[in-house]
Short mmCIF file of C-alpha atoms and ligand atoms in Angstrom, two decimals:
data_model
loop_
_atom_site.label_atom_id
_atom_site.label_comp_id
_atom_site.label_asym_id
_atom_site.label_seq_id
_atom_site.Cartn_x
_atom_site.Cartn_y
_atom_site.Cartn_z
CA UNK A 213 -7.94 -6.13 -46.60
CA UNK A 214 -6.35 -4.07 -43.88
CA UNK A 215 -7.88 -0.87 -42.49
CA UNK A 216 -7.07 2.25 -44.53
CA UNK A 217 -5.01 4.80 -42.59
CA UNK A 218 -3.77 8.31 -43.43
CA UNK A 219 -0.53 8.14 -45.35
CA UNK A 220 2.74 7.54 -43.52
CA UNK A 221 5.75 9.88 -43.80
CA UNK A 222 8.21 7.55 -45.47
CA UNK A 223 11.97 7.53 -45.83
CA UNK A 224 14.50 4.67 -45.63
CA UNK A 225 14.49 4.77 -41.80
CA UNK A 226 10.72 4.92 -41.49
CA UNK A 227 10.50 2.09 -44.00
CA UNK A 228 12.56 -0.13 -41.71
CA UNK A 229 10.45 0.84 -38.69
CA UNK A 230 7.27 -0.15 -40.50
CA UNK A 231 8.84 -3.35 -41.81
CA UNK A 232 9.26 -4.49 -38.20
CA UNK A 233 5.64 -3.66 -37.43
CA UNK A 234 4.58 -6.11 -40.14
CA UNK A 235 5.96 -8.74 -37.78
CA UNK A 236 4.27 -7.02 -34.81
CA UNK A 237 7.60 -5.89 -33.47
CA UNK A 238 7.90 -2.41 -32.03
CA UNK A 239 11.55 -1.51 -32.46
CA UNK A 240 13.16 1.89 -32.08
CA UNK A 241 16.64 2.94 -33.11
CA UNK A 242 19.13 2.78 -30.28
CA UNK A 243 22.51 4.47 -30.64
CA UNK A 244 25.32 1.89 -30.62
CA UNK A 245 27.70 4.40 -29.06
CA UNK A 246 25.72 6.14 -26.32
CA UNK A 247 22.61 3.91 -26.03
CA UNK A 248 20.11 6.75 -26.49
CA UNK A 249 16.82 5.63 -28.02
CA UNK A 250 15.47 7.84 -30.73
CA UNK A 251 12.09 8.45 -32.29
CA UNK A 252 10.98 9.31 -34.93
CA UNK A 253 13.50 7.33 -36.98
CA UNK A 254 16.46 9.10 -38.57
CA UNK A 255 20.07 8.87 -39.62
CA UNK A 256 22.01 10.09 -36.58
CA UNK A 257 22.02 10.21 -32.81
CA UNK A 258 21.19 13.73 -31.65
CA UNK A 259 23.14 13.15 -28.44
CA UNK A 260 26.52 12.03 -29.88
CA UNK A 261 26.13 12.32 -33.70
CA UNK A 262 26.95 8.65 -34.20
CA UNK A 263 25.27 7.06 -37.18
CA UNK A 264 25.71 3.56 -35.75
CA UNK A 265 22.51 2.12 -34.36
CA UNK A 266 20.48 -1.01 -33.95
CA UNK A 267 16.77 -1.56 -34.06
CA UNK A 268 16.18 -2.45 -30.43
CA UNK A 269 12.99 -4.15 -29.31
CA UNK A 270 11.28 -2.09 -26.63
CA UNK A 271 9.19 -3.28 -23.75
CA UNK A 272 6.06 -1.66 -25.14
CA UNK A 273 5.12 0.03 -21.92
CA UNK A 274 4.55 3.71 -21.33
CA UNK A 275 2.88 6.28 -19.12
CA UNK A 276 0.18 8.62 -20.38
CA UNK A 277 1.42 12.18 -20.64
CA UNK A 278 -1.38 14.00 -22.48
CA UNK A 279 -4.26 13.44 -24.88
CA UNK A 280 -6.73 15.17 -27.17
CA UNK A 281 -10.08 14.15 -28.58
CA UNK A 282 -10.77 15.27 -32.13
CA UNK A 283 -14.37 16.46 -32.22
CA UNK A 284 -13.97 17.58 -35.81
CA UNK A 285 -13.00 15.09 -38.46
CA UNK A 286 -9.55 15.64 -39.92
CA UNK A 287 -9.18 12.34 -41.76
CA UNK A 288 -11.77 10.19 -43.53
CA UNK A 289 -10.07 7.23 -41.85
CA UNK A 290 -10.69 8.64 -38.36
CA UNK A 291 -14.28 9.76 -37.87
CA UNK A 292 -14.83 12.03 -34.86
CA UNK A 293 -14.63 11.60 -31.98
CA UNK A 294 -11.14 10.19 -32.18
CA UNK A 295 -8.74 10.32 -29.26
CA UNK A 296 -4.97 10.43 -29.66
CA UNK A 297 -2.52 10.39 -26.80
CA UNK A 298 1.16 10.86 -26.03
CA UNK A 299 3.01 8.34 -23.91
CA UNK A 300 6.38 8.48 -22.28
CA UNK A 301 7.91 5.10 -23.12
CA UNK A 302 9.97 3.29 -20.48
CA UNK A 303 12.96 3.69 -22.84
CA UNK A 304 12.63 7.48 -22.81
CA UNK A 305 11.10 8.75 -26.06
CA UNK A 306 7.60 10.19 -26.18
CA UNK A 307 5.32 8.26 -28.51
CA UNK A 308 2.09 9.37 -30.16
CA UNK A 309 -0.57 6.70 -30.46
CA UNK A 310 -4.18 6.15 -29.49
CA UNK A 311 -5.96 4.25 -26.75
CA UNK A 312 -7.74 0.95 -27.33
CA UNK A 313 -9.80 -1.15 -24.91
CA UNK A 314 -9.95 1.99 -22.82
CA UNK A 315 -12.61 4.68 -22.49
CA UNK A 316 -10.98 8.06 -23.21
CA UNK A 317 -12.91 9.42 -20.22
CA UNK A 318 -10.87 7.09 -18.01
CA UNK A 319 -7.49 8.44 -19.13
CA UNK A 320 -5.35 9.77 -16.30
CA UNK A 321 -1.99 11.47 -16.13
CA UNK A 322 0.76 8.91 -15.55
CA UNK A 323 -1.51 5.93 -16.25
CA UNK A 324 0.46 2.87 -17.37
CA UNK A 325 -0.49 1.46 -20.78
CA UNK A 326 0.95 -1.33 -22.88
CA UNK A 327 1.33 -2.22 -26.52
CA UNK A 328 -1.44 -3.64 -28.70
CA UNK A 329 -1.60 -3.99 -32.46
CA UNK A 330 -4.18 -3.07 -35.03
CA UNK A 331 -3.93 -3.21 -38.80
CA UNK A 332 -3.21 -0.49 -41.29
CA UNK A 333 -2.79 0.09 -44.99
CA UNK A 334 -1.81 2.99 -47.22
CA UNK A 335 -0.16 3.46 -50.62
CA UNK A 336 3.07 2.02 -49.22
CA UNK A 337 1.34 -1.23 -48.34
CA UNK A 338 -0.13 -2.95 -45.32
CA UNK A 339 1.40 -2.91 -41.88
CA UNK A 340 0.47 -3.20 -38.23
CA UNK A 341 -0.12 -0.03 -36.24
CA UNK A 342 1.14 0.10 -32.65
CA UNK A 343 -1.61 1.26 -30.29
CA UNK A 344 -1.86 1.09 -26.52
CA UNK A 345 -4.32 -0.16 -23.97
CA UNK A 346 -4.51 -1.17 -20.30
CA UNK A 347 -1.62 -3.37 -19.17
CA UNK A 348 -2.31 -7.07 -19.53
CA UNK A 349 -3.27 -8.60 -16.18
CA UNK B 93 23.12 26.66 -18.56
CA UNK B 94 26.12 28.46 -20.00
CA UNK B 95 25.14 31.75 -21.58
CA UNK B 96 26.17 31.40 -25.19
CA UNK B 97 25.60 35.06 -25.95
CA UNK B 98 27.42 38.15 -24.85
CA UNK B 99 25.20 40.87 -23.40
CA UNK B 100 27.85 43.45 -24.15
CA UNK B 101 27.38 42.81 -27.86
CA UNK B 102 23.60 43.28 -27.78
CA UNK B 103 23.48 46.32 -25.54
CA UNK B 104 24.91 48.85 -28.07
CA UNK B 105 22.21 47.88 -30.58
CA UNK B 106 19.47 49.28 -28.36
CA UNK B 107 17.53 52.04 -30.16
CA UNK B 108 19.76 51.95 -33.24
CA UNK B 109 16.88 51.01 -35.53
CA UNK B 110 13.38 52.50 -35.64
CA UNK B 111 10.01 51.63 -37.10
CA UNK B 112 9.01 54.57 -39.28
CA UNK B 113 6.05 53.22 -41.20
CA UNK B 114 3.35 50.54 -40.96
CA UNK B 115 0.61 49.48 -43.33
CA UNK B 116 -2.08 46.81 -43.44
CA UNK B 117 -4.88 45.75 -45.73
CA UNK B 118 -8.57 46.07 -44.86
CA UNK B 119 -8.92 42.75 -43.05
CA UNK B 120 -12.52 43.11 -41.97
CA UNK B 121 -13.84 44.65 -45.19
CA UNK B 122 -11.97 42.13 -47.35
CA UNK B 123 -13.26 39.24 -45.24
CA UNK B 124 -16.82 40.41 -45.51
CA UNK B 125 -16.51 41.11 -49.25
CA UNK B 126 -18.53 43.62 -51.24
CA UNK B 127 -21.90 42.17 -50.26
CA UNK B 128 -21.08 42.16 -46.56
CA UNK B 129 -21.08 38.38 -46.39
CA UNK B 130 -18.04 36.34 -45.39
CA UNK B 131 -15.99 35.45 -48.43
CA UNK B 132 -16.17 31.70 -48.99
CA UNK B 133 -13.06 29.62 -48.48
CA UNK B 134 -11.43 28.86 -51.79
CA UNK B 135 -13.05 31.81 -53.52
CA UNK B 136 -10.08 33.36 -55.29
CA UNK B 137 -9.97 37.14 -54.82
CA UNK B 138 -6.55 38.70 -54.55
CA UNK B 139 -3.25 36.89 -54.56
CA UNK B 140 -0.60 37.30 -51.87
CA UNK B 141 1.37 39.82 -53.92
CA UNK B 142 -1.65 42.08 -54.42
CA UNK B 143 -2.33 42.09 -50.68
CA UNK B 144 1.34 42.68 -49.85
CA UNK B 145 1.56 45.49 -52.44
CA UNK B 146 -1.32 47.36 -50.83
CA UNK B 147 0.24 47.07 -47.41
CA UNK B 148 3.61 48.23 -48.73
CA UNK B 149 2.12 51.31 -50.36
CA UNK B 150 0.33 52.19 -47.15
CA UNK B 151 3.46 51.71 -45.05
CA UNK B 152 5.50 53.94 -47.37
CA UNK B 153 2.77 56.60 -47.22
CA UNK B 154 2.64 56.24 -43.44
CA UNK B 155 6.39 56.84 -43.27
CA UNK B 156 6.40 59.58 -45.89
CA UNK B 157 9.11 57.75 -47.81
CA UNK B 158 9.53 57.11 -51.50
CA UNK B 159 10.07 53.50 -52.57
CA UNK B 160 13.43 54.49 -54.04
CA UNK B 161 14.64 55.10 -50.49
CA UNK B 162 14.21 51.38 -49.70
CA UNK B 163 17.55 49.58 -49.88
CA UNK B 164 16.64 46.41 -47.99
CA UNK B 165 13.73 43.99 -48.33
CA UNK B 166 12.44 41.22 -46.07
CA UNK B 167 9.62 39.02 -47.27
CA UNK B 168 7.38 36.85 -45.17
CA UNK B 169 5.91 33.44 -45.99
CA UNK B 170 4.31 32.92 -49.40
CA UNK B 171 6.31 35.74 -51.06
CA UNK B 172 9.48 35.40 -53.08
CA UNK B 173 11.89 38.27 -52.52
CA UNK B 174 13.01 38.22 -56.14
CA UNK B 175 9.50 38.40 -57.52
CA UNK B 176 8.48 41.01 -54.96
CA UNK B 177 11.47 43.23 -55.85
CA UNK B 178 10.71 42.95 -59.52
CA UNK B 179 7.01 43.56 -59.03
CA UNK B 180 7.54 46.66 -56.94
CA UNK B 181 10.56 48.00 -58.81
CA UNK B 182 12.72 47.78 -55.68
CA UNK B 183 16.45 47.35 -55.91
CA UNK B 184 17.45 46.17 -52.44
CA UNK B 185 21.14 45.81 -51.66
CA UNK B 186 20.23 43.33 -48.92
CA UNK B 187 17.31 40.95 -48.54
CA UNK B 188 16.06 38.43 -46.04
CA UNK B 189 13.00 36.34 -45.29
CA UNK B 190 11.24 34.67 -42.40
CA UNK B 191 8.57 35.26 -39.81
CA UNK B 192 7.85 38.77 -38.53
CA UNK B 193 10.17 38.73 -35.51
CA UNK B 194 12.92 37.00 -37.46
CA UNK B 195 12.70 39.64 -40.20
CA UNK B 196 12.80 42.50 -37.68
CA UNK B 197 15.88 41.06 -35.98
CA UNK B 198 17.62 40.21 -39.26
CA UNK B 199 16.88 43.67 -40.66
CA UNK B 200 18.10 45.37 -37.49
CA UNK B 201 21.34 43.40 -37.71
CA UNK B 202 21.77 44.21 -41.42
CA UNK B 203 21.19 47.90 -40.76
CA UNK B 204 23.66 47.83 -37.88
CA UNK B 205 26.26 46.13 -40.05
CA UNK B 206 25.90 48.86 -42.65
CA UNK B 207 24.48 46.58 -45.32
CA UNK B 208 21.45 48.82 -45.77
CA UNK B 209 19.65 51.73 -44.11
CA UNK B 210 15.95 51.40 -44.81
CA UNK B 211 14.25 48.01 -44.96
CA UNK B 212 10.72 47.18 -46.10
CA UNK B 213 9.36 44.08 -44.35
CA UNK B 214 6.42 42.79 -46.34
CA UNK B 215 3.94 39.97 -45.80
CA UNK B 216 0.99 38.81 -47.87
CA UNK B 217 -1.17 35.74 -47.52
CA UNK B 218 -4.26 34.76 -49.47
CA UNK B 219 -4.81 31.76 -47.23
CA UNK B 220 -8.61 31.93 -47.17
CA UNK B 221 -8.84 32.41 -50.91
CA UNK B 222 -6.41 29.54 -51.38
CA UNK B 223 -8.32 27.40 -48.83
CA UNK B 224 -5.07 26.65 -46.99
CA UNK B 225 -5.30 23.64 -44.62
CA UNK B 226 -3.50 23.45 -41.28
CA UNK B 227 -4.52 19.91 -40.42
CA UNK B 228 -5.64 16.67 -42.01
CA UNK B 229 -4.79 15.04 -45.30
CA UNK B 230 -4.16 18.26 -47.25
CA UNK B 231 -1.47 19.55 -44.92
CA UNK B 232 1.74 20.08 -46.78
CA UNK B 233 5.24 20.47 -45.43
CA UNK B 234 8.70 19.11 -45.76
CA UNK B 235 9.81 15.68 -44.57
CA UNK B 236 9.60 14.58 -40.98
CA UNK B 237 7.92 17.17 -38.84
CA UNK B 238 5.51 16.95 -35.97
CA UNK B 239 2.98 18.53 -38.31
CA UNK B 240 2.00 15.25 -39.89
CA UNK B 241 4.40 12.52 -38.84
CA UNK B 242 1.68 10.99 -36.70
CA UNK B 243 -1.00 10.93 -39.40
CA UNK B 244 -1.24 7.09 -39.30
CA UNK B 245 -2.62 7.45 -35.76
CA UNK B 246 -4.97 10.23 -36.88
CA UNK B 247 -2.91 12.87 -35.11
CA UNK B 248 -2.07 16.03 -37.05
CA UNK B 249 -2.85 19.75 -36.98
CA UNK B 250 -1.19 22.47 -34.98
CA UNK B 251 -4.43 22.91 -33.05
CA UNK B 252 -4.31 19.32 -31.84
CA UNK B 253 -0.69 19.78 -30.78
CA UNK B 254 -1.72 22.80 -28.71
CA UNK B 255 -4.66 20.79 -27.36
CA UNK B 256 -2.12 18.28 -26.03
CA UNK B 257 -0.21 21.20 -24.57
CA UNK B 258 -3.28 22.63 -22.81
CA UNK B 259 -4.40 19.21 -21.58
CA UNK B 260 -0.98 18.79 -19.99
CA UNK B 261 -1.26 22.26 -18.43
CA UNK B 262 -4.64 21.31 -16.99
CA UNK B 263 -3.27 18.05 -15.60
CA UNK B 264 -0.25 19.65 -13.97
CA UNK B 265 -1.66 22.96 -12.77
CA UNK B 266 -5.43 22.56 -12.66
CA UNK B 267 -5.91 25.30 -15.28
CA UNK B 268 -9.60 25.51 -16.21
CA UNK B 269 -11.44 25.89 -19.50
CA UNK B 270 -12.97 29.10 -18.16
CA UNK B 271 -9.53 30.52 -17.54
CA UNK B 272 -8.45 29.69 -21.08
CA UNK B 273 -11.72 31.18 -22.32
CA UNK B 274 -10.84 34.52 -20.72
CA UNK B 275 -8.17 34.92 -23.40
CA UNK B 276 -10.49 34.57 -26.39
CA UNK B 277 -13.05 36.80 -24.67
CA UNK B 278 -10.49 39.55 -23.99
CA UNK B 279 -9.10 39.46 -27.53
CA UNK B 280 -12.60 39.64 -28.99
CA UNK B 281 -13.37 42.62 -26.78
CA UNK B 282 -10.31 44.31 -28.29
CA UNK B 283 -11.34 43.37 -31.83
CA UNK B 284 -14.70 45.03 -31.23
CA UNK B 285 -12.78 48.29 -30.57
CA UNK B 286 -10.80 47.83 -33.79
CA UNK B 287 -12.72 48.81 -36.94
CA UNK B 288 -10.27 46.85 -39.11
CA UNK B 289 -10.79 43.56 -37.28
CA UNK B 290 -12.49 40.64 -39.00
CA UNK B 291 -14.53 39.65 -35.92
CA UNK B 292 -16.83 42.37 -34.62
CA UNK B 293 -19.40 40.34 -32.70
CA UNK B 294 -18.95 40.42 -28.91
CA UNK B 295 -18.04 37.09 -27.34
CA UNK B 296 -19.01 36.23 -23.77
CA UNK B 297 -17.45 33.52 -21.63
CA UNK B 298 -20.77 31.73 -21.91
CA UNK B 299 -20.57 31.87 -25.74
CA UNK B 300 -17.04 30.53 -25.50
CA UNK B 301 -18.02 27.60 -23.27
CA UNK B 302 -21.01 26.71 -25.47
CA UNK B 303 -18.93 26.65 -28.65
CA UNK B 304 -18.02 23.21 -29.96
CA UNK B 305 -14.70 21.58 -29.26
CA UNK B 306 -12.39 21.17 -32.24
CA UNK B 307 -9.57 19.16 -30.67
CA UNK B 308 -10.72 18.86 -27.06
CA UNK B 309 -9.88 20.60 -24.73
CA UNK B 310 -9.62 23.42 -27.31
CA UNK B 311 -12.85 24.99 -28.50
CA UNK B 312 -13.68 26.88 -31.67
CA UNK B 313 -12.69 30.27 -30.23
CA UNK B 314 -9.26 29.05 -29.13
CA UNK B 315 -8.37 28.83 -32.82
CA UNK B 316 -7.18 31.70 -34.99
CA UNK B 317 -8.99 32.92 -38.06
CA UNK B 318 -8.21 31.96 -41.62
CA UNK B 319 -8.37 35.16 -43.66
CA UNK B 320 -6.54 37.07 -46.39
CA UNK B 321 -4.34 40.09 -45.88
CA UNK B 322 -1.05 41.90 -46.11
CA UNK B 323 1.19 43.79 -43.69
CA UNK B 324 4.24 45.99 -44.23
CA UNK B 325 6.67 47.56 -41.81
CA UNK B 326 9.43 50.06 -42.65
CA UNK B 327 12.54 49.92 -40.47
CA UNK B 328 15.21 52.61 -40.71
CA UNK B 329 18.53 53.45 -39.13
CA UNK B 330 17.59 55.52 -36.08
CA UNK B 331 19.66 58.59 -37.01
CA UNK B 332 17.76 58.73 -40.33
CA UNK B 333 14.36 58.17 -38.72
CA UNK B 334 13.62 61.70 -37.56
CA UNK B 335 11.56 64.33 -39.36
CA UNK B 336 9.35 61.76 -41.05
CA UNK B 337 5.56 61.69 -40.78
CA UNK B 338 5.44 60.07 -37.33
CA UNK B 339 7.81 60.10 -34.38
CA UNK B 340 9.94 56.95 -34.65
CA UNK B 341 9.21 53.88 -32.56
CA UNK B 342 12.47 52.39 -31.38
CA UNK B 343 13.48 48.75 -31.60
CA UNK B 344 14.94 48.73 -28.08
CA UNK B 345 15.45 45.05 -27.48
CA UNK B 346 15.37 41.71 -29.17
CA UNK B 347 16.17 38.13 -28.34
CA UNK B 348 16.16 34.75 -30.03
CA UNK B 349 16.30 31.23 -28.62
CA UNK B 350 15.10 27.91 -29.98
CA UNK B 351 14.22 24.54 -28.54
CA UNK B 352 14.44 21.88 -31.24
CA UNK B 353 15.87 18.75 -29.58
CA UNK B 354 13.26 15.97 -29.56
CA UNK B 355 10.75 18.49 -30.89
CA UNK B 356 9.04 16.05 -33.28
CA UNK B 357 8.29 13.68 -30.41
CA UNK B 358 6.81 16.74 -28.63
CA UNK B 359 9.16 16.69 -25.64
CA UNK B 360 9.86 20.46 -25.37
CA UNK B 361 6.16 21.12 -25.93
CA UNK B 362 4.80 18.76 -23.31
CA UNK B 363 7.62 18.45 -20.79
CA UNK B 364 8.83 22.04 -20.81
CA UNK B 365 5.99 24.17 -22.27
CA UNK B 366 8.86 25.77 -24.25
CA UNK B 367 9.89 27.69 -21.16
CA UNK B 368 13.58 27.05 -21.71
CA UNK B 369 13.35 29.00 -24.97
CA UNK B 370 11.27 31.71 -23.29
CA UNK B 371 13.83 32.13 -20.52
CA UNK B 372 16.63 32.25 -23.08
CA UNK B 373 14.93 35.09 -24.94
CA UNK B 374 13.96 36.92 -21.75
CA UNK B 375 17.62 36.91 -20.69
CA UNK B 376 18.45 38.81 -23.88
CA UNK B 377 15.52 41.09 -24.62
CA UNK B 378 14.95 42.69 -21.20
CA UNK B 379 18.58 43.58 -20.38
CA UNK B 380 19.10 44.89 -23.92
CA UNK B 381 16.06 47.17 -23.67
CA UNK B 382 16.84 48.02 -20.05
CA UNK B 383 13.36 47.09 -18.84
CA UNK B 384 11.69 44.29 -16.89
CA UNK B 385 8.30 42.63 -17.41
CA UNK B 386 6.88 45.12 -14.88
CA UNK B 387 7.68 47.98 -17.28
CA UNK B 388 5.76 46.49 -20.22
CA UNK B 389 2.63 48.57 -20.92
CA UNK B 390 1.24 46.61 -23.85
CA UNK B 391 1.96 43.01 -24.78
CA UNK B 392 1.31 40.87 -27.81
CA UNK B 393 2.00 37.23 -28.40
CA UNK B 394 1.80 35.00 -31.44
CA UNK B 395 -1.69 33.59 -30.96
CA UNK B 396 -2.56 31.01 -33.56
CA UNK B 397 -4.16 29.44 -30.46
CA UNK B 398 -5.23 31.06 -27.20
CA UNK B 399 -2.86 28.74 -25.32
CA UNK B 400 0.17 30.66 -26.61
CA UNK B 401 -0.59 33.48 -24.19
CA UNK B 402 -0.47 31.19 -21.13
CA UNK B 403 2.92 29.89 -22.25
CA UNK B 404 4.50 33.28 -22.92
CA UNK B 405 3.16 34.97 -19.77
CA UNK B 406 4.66 32.19 -17.67
CA UNK B 407 7.86 31.81 -19.65
CA UNK B 408 8.69 35.52 -19.67
CA UNK B 409 8.02 35.91 -15.98
CA UNK B 410 4.78 37.89 -15.93
CA UNK B 411 3.59 35.19 -13.56
CA UNK B 412 4.93 31.97 -12.13
CA UNK B 413 4.88 28.73 -14.11
CA UNK B 414 1.44 27.19 -13.86
CA UNK B 415 -0.20 30.47 -12.84
CA UNK B 416 -1.04 31.70 -16.34
CA UNK B 417 -4.65 30.57 -15.97
CA UNK B 418 -5.22 32.72 -12.91
CA UNK B 419 -3.32 35.63 -14.48
CA UNK B 420 -5.54 36.00 -17.55
CA UNK B 421 -8.76 36.39 -15.55
CA UNK B 422 -10.62 39.40 -14.17
CA UNK B 423 -9.79 41.78 -16.99
CA UNK B 424 -6.08 41.82 -16.25
CA UNK B 425 -5.16 41.26 -19.92
CA UNK B 426 -7.80 43.64 -21.26
CA UNK B 427 -7.34 47.27 -22.22
CA UNK B 428 -7.56 49.12 -18.92
CA UNK B 429 -6.10 46.12 -17.09
CA UNK B 430 -2.57 45.77 -15.80
CA UNK B 431 -1.17 44.03 -18.90
CA UNK B 432 -3.31 44.60 -22.01
CA UNK B 433 -2.54 41.73 -24.41
CA UNK B 434 -3.14 41.48 -28.16
CA UNK B 435 -4.97 44.79 -28.20
CA UNK B 436 -5.87 44.60 -31.91
CA UNK B 437 -7.82 41.40 -31.27
CA UNK B 438 -4.87 39.29 -32.27
CA UNK B 439 -4.99 36.40 -34.68
CA UNK B 440 -8.00 34.97 -32.85
CA UNK B 441 -10.18 37.96 -33.69
CA UNK B 442 -8.43 40.66 -35.74
CA UNK B 443 -6.56 38.89 -38.51
CA UNK B 444 -4.40 35.81 -38.93
CA UNK B 445 -1.33 37.44 -40.39
CA UNK B 446 1.06 35.02 -38.67
CA UNK B 447 1.71 37.82 -36.19
CA UNK B 448 2.85 40.39 -38.73
CA UNK B 449 -0.30 42.31 -37.75
CA UNK B 450 0.87 42.53 -34.13
CA UNK B 451 3.74 44.82 -35.09
CA UNK B 452 1.66 47.71 -36.53
CA UNK B 453 -0.63 47.45 -33.52
CA UNK B 454 2.21 47.84 -31.02
CA UNK B 455 3.71 50.69 -33.06
CA UNK B 456 0.37 52.51 -33.13
CA UNK B 457 -0.13 51.98 -29.40
CA UNK B 458 3.21 53.70 -28.81
CA UNK B 459 2.39 56.52 -31.22
CA UNK B 460 -0.87 57.07 -29.31
CA UNK B 461 -4.27 58.32 -30.35
CA UNK B 462 -6.08 55.00 -30.82
CA UNK B 463 -9.25 56.19 -29.08
CA UNK B 464 -11.05 53.62 -26.96
CA UNK B 465 -8.42 51.02 -27.87
CA UNK B 466 -5.53 53.19 -26.67
CA UNK B 467 -3.52 51.84 -23.75
CA UNK B 468 -3.07 55.01 -21.74
CA UNK B 469 0.52 56.17 -21.45
CA UNK B 470 1.92 53.24 -23.44
CA UNK B 471 5.71 53.66 -23.58
CA UNK B 472 7.02 50.07 -23.65
CA UNK B 473 5.52 47.40 -25.90
CA UNK B 474 6.62 43.78 -26.15
CA UNK B 475 5.99 41.19 -28.82
CA UNK B 476 6.65 37.51 -28.14
CA UNK B 477 6.91 35.07 -30.99
CA UNK B 478 6.82 31.41 -30.04
CA UNK B 479 5.98 28.90 -32.70
CA UNK B 480 6.74 25.39 -31.52
CA UNK B 481 9.66 26.50 -29.39
CA UNK B 482 11.28 28.78 -31.92
CA UNK B 483 11.07 31.82 -29.74
CA UNK B 484 11.91 35.47 -30.41
CA UNK B 485 10.86 38.71 -28.81
CA UNK B 486 10.98 42.40 -29.70
CA UNK B 487 10.65 45.32 -27.30
CA UNK B 488 9.56 48.61 -28.81
CA UNK B 489 9.66 51.94 -27.02
CA UNK B 490 8.35 55.39 -27.82
CA UNK B 491 11.02 57.41 -29.60
CA UNK B 492 11.68 61.13 -29.31
ZN1 ZN C 631 24.53 8.44 -29.41
#
């Protein structure tokens, strides 16, 4: 059984995003007309209003922008302390995730991190959760 | 950036609408309950309408107006305008709803368009009694928003979002926890001069630093209260605002600018500190009122978290970007200092009325006679509303 996680916000676009994660693929929508990547998933490109897009695989690399450590428990699934961070992906969007294989005390502004996977499950089913750690050597 | 607004259209609206009445519930007494002990979360006491009704009655009394003279109604969160009108026997020709600044601006525009003359703006929130949650699994809200989109990673709550904001500020500018702490300490000092404030216990910087983190780097005292209350404000066409109980307080300037692109992925929050929205509002509100930040005698900002003050001081030009931390130290934002901020104690220490409570405070500061809490010679008061980059500001001045 996969690890229980707080419930996902689900709509047809999010559903597709999470379907890719079941295959351990981190794909974001990329506008077919202007190439802008978008996140979170949604129906149209905010740059050119096109609704044509493809799910483009991303490199899975980002730089640390900011982080917070929850000292109070907000979710049963995440006992305190729990650190979450925000990355700036190479493709442009900012991405919320959390650090693995990395001591939160060692986080630095601009630090390069790369994609890892962990498991997750909620009422919509099981999936893999994209998380980030030190770049592979 | 191309200016999408026309200054010439705003300028004639200066001083055309006045605040003639304000009313609030007994925040501190209600919080402490009849036995003097803090009312437990989830202990149902009064509903939002009861609280709002009390505030409305007080605001009408404060103005010296009869409810039949109200021909416009604005309701804040948790209230339905239809139900409120029915409950209070009001028959508004025009109605609106929104946050405090939004309602003030909408009402001023409606009055200026001739849709109504006298608007009651009413807010009520029984959030402590209802045990309202602003983070975690019980958070409610519509669809995809930054509020809970990131729940699978354990990342929700407005406080955590502002913790990310402050962490970024620390990383870029070297802002310290002690500097941030100066804000909570100053607001608490003000609350201790305000008999209606919920928090009456003095708070030292040492107390602040020893308090536990909630979402690090934010500590307990960086967070606003959760309490019950109601607020009402009566706005009236300026030429009808004379010869009431109090001299009118003029709505001299307002501005509105939002920053929503890529907001859910937190870009405007973390890459811009919402300063683009702040600058957009500043370009409207100061020229309209005919003042500059240097003329502001008393300042209030939406303060669900202490961090808001850093953002608005920098964004509105009271100091340079990145220098907010240094600005808030050494009593500068305290009563008696050069820019007294959130003089009622704000939402951190007076009452969490989603900033509706800041409006009566600024009005009373301009009326004068607040005793120890009075900002001497206050003639220009500014309110800044910035919730996740949806920024508005109001400048009030002392009327004749
Ligand atoms: Zn596009």
